[in-house]
Tab-separated table of C-alpha atoms in Angstrom:
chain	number	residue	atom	x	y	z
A	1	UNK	CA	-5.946	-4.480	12.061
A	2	UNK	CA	-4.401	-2.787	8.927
A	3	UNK	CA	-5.623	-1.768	5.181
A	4	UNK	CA	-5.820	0.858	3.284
A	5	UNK	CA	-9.149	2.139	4.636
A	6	UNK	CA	-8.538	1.743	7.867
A	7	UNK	CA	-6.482	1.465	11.553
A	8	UNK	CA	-8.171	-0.273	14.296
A	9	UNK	CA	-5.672	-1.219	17.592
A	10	UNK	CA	-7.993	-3.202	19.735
A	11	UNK	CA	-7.104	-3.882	23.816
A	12	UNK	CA	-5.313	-6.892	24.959
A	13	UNK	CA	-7.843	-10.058	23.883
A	14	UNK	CA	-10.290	-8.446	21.500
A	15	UNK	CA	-10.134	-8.981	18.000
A	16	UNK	CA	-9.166	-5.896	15.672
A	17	UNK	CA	-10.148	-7.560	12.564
A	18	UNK	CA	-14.177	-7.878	13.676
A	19	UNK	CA	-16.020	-5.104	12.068
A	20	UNK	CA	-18.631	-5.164	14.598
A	21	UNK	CA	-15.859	-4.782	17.608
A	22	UNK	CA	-17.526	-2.354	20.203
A	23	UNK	CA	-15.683	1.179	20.744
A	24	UNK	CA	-14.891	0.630	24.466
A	25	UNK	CA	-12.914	-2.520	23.019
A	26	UNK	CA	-11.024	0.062	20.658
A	27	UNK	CA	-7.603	1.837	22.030
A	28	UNK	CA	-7.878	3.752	18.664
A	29	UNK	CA	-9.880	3.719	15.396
A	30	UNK	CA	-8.362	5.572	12.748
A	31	UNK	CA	-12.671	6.489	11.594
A	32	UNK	CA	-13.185	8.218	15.052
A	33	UNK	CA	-13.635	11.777	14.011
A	34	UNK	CA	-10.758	12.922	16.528
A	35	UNK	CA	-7.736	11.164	15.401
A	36	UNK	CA	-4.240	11.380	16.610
A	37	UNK	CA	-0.687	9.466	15.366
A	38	UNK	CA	1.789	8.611	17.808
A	39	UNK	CA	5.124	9.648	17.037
A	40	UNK	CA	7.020	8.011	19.398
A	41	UNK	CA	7.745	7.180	23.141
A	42	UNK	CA	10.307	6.486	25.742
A	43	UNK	CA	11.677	7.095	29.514
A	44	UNK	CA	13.131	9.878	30.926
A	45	UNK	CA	15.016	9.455	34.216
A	46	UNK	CA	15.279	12.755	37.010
A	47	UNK	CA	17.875	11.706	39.216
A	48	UNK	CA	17.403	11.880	43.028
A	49	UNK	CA	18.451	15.508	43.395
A	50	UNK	CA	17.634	19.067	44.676
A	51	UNK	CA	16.903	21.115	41.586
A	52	UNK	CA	14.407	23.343	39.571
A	53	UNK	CA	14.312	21.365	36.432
A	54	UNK	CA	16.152	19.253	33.890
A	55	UNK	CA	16.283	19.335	30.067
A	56	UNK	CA	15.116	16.440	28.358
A	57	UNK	CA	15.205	15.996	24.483
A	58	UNK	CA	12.784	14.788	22.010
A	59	UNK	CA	13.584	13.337	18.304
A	60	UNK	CA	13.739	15.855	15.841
A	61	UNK	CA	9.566	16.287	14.005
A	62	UNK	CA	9.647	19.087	12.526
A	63	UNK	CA	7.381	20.508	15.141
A	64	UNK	CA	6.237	20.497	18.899
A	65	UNK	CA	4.148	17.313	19.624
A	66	UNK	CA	1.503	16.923	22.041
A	67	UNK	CA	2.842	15.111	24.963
A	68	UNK	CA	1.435	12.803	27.607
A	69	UNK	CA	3.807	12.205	29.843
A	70	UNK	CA	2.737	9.253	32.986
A	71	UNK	CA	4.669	9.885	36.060
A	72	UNK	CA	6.190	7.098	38.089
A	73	UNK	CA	8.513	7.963	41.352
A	74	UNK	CA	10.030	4.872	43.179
A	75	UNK	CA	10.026	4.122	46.634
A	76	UNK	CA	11.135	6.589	49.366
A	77	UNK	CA	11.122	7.809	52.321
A	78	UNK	CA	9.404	11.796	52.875
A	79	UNK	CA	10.119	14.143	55.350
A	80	UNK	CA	6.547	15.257	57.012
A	81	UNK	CA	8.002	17.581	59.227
A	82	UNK	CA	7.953	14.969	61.954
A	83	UNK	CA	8.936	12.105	60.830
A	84	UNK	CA	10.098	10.453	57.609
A	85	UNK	CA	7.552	8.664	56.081
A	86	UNK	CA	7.991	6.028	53.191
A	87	UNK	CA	5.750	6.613	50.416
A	88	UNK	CA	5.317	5.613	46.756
A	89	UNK	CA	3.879	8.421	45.032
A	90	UNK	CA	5.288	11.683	43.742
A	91	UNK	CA	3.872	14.966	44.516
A	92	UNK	CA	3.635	15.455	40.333
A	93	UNK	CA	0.256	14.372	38.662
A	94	UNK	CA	0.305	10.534	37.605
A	95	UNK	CA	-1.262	11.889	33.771
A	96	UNK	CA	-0.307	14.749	32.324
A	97	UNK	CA	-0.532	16.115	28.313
A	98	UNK	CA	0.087	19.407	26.896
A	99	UNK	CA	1.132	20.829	23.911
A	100	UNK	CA	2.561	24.272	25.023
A	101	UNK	CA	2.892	25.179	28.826
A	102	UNK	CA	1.466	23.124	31.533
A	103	UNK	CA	1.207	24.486	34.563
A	104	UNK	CA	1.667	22.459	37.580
A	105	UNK	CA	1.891	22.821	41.668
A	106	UNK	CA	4.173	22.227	43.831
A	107	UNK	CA	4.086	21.723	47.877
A	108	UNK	CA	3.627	25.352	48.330
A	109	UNK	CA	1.098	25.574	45.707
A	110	UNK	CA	3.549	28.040	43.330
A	111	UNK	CA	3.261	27.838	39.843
A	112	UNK	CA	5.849	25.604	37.950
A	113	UNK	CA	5.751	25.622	34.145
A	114	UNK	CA	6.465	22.371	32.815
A	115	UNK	CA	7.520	23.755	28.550
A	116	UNK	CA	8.961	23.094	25.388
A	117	UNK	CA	12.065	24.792	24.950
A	118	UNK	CA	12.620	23.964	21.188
A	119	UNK	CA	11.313	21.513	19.056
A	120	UNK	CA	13.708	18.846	20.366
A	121	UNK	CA	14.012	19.865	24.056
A	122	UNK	CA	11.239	19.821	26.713
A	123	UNK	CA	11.762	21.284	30.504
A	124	UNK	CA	10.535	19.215	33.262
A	125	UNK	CA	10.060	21.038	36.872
A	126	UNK	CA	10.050	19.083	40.080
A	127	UNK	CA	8.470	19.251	43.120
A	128	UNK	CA	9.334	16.156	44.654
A	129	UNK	CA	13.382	16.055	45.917
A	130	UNK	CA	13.138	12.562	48.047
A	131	UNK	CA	13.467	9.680	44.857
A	132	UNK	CA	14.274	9.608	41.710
A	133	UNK	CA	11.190	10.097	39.255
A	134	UNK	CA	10.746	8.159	35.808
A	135	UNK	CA	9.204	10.301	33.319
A	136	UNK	CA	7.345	7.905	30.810
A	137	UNK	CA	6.501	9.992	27.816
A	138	UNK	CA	4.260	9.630	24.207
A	139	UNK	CA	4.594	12.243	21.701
A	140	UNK	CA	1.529	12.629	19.518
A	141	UNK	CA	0.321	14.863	16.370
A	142	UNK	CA	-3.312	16.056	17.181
């Protein structure tokens, strides 16, 4: 629901337009006294490779956004020291969002920064060299 006093998105089936639509029915309500504007989204891709990180760019805001990037590694097989093991998950967080430096862990629980670079260019680190990792990202102004 759009007008010029207000934005309501409402989840799948629920209907936007009803001014008495509960909150837990709301994705986002542009009244809610915490307010944010999504500026865009898309996929990055890290390749199936040994390395510390990869460069990925962002269009050009005029600023750093917040970002929430949602991890998603596909299928593969991990070495446990014993045996390889196939697994689904990637040893990143599923959920992550930060506006500056996020620090993360890897297997031997050193620090990795993930970090903006520039305004257009964000550093990912990796911990997880078995699959390829997709990287699905939403940049917001807070």
């Amino acid at each position: 629901m759009f007008d010029a006093d207000e934005l309501v998105i409402s989840k799948v089936g629920k209907d936007a337009t009803n001014a008495s639509l509960p909150d837990t029915d709301k994705i986002f309500d542009s009244k809610w006294l915490f307010g944010l504007q999504v500026l865009g989204s898309g996929v990055w891709t890290y390749p199936k490779e040994v390395s510390t990180y990869r460069d990925f760019t962002l269009p050009d805001y005029g600023f750093q956004p917040a970002l929430m990037i949602r991890t998603k590694a596909r299928p593969h097989y991990k070495d446990n020291g014993v045996e390889y093991q196939f697994a689904l998950a990637t040893d990143r967080p599923n959920i992550s969002v930060f506006t500056g430096v996020e620090f993360t862990y890897d297997r031997t629980n050193s620090i990795t920064p993930h970090k903006f670079v520039n305004d257009t260019t964000v550093r990912i680190y990796r911990t997880d060299p078995y699959s390829a990792v997709e990287f699905h990202w939403l940049a917001l102004a807070l």
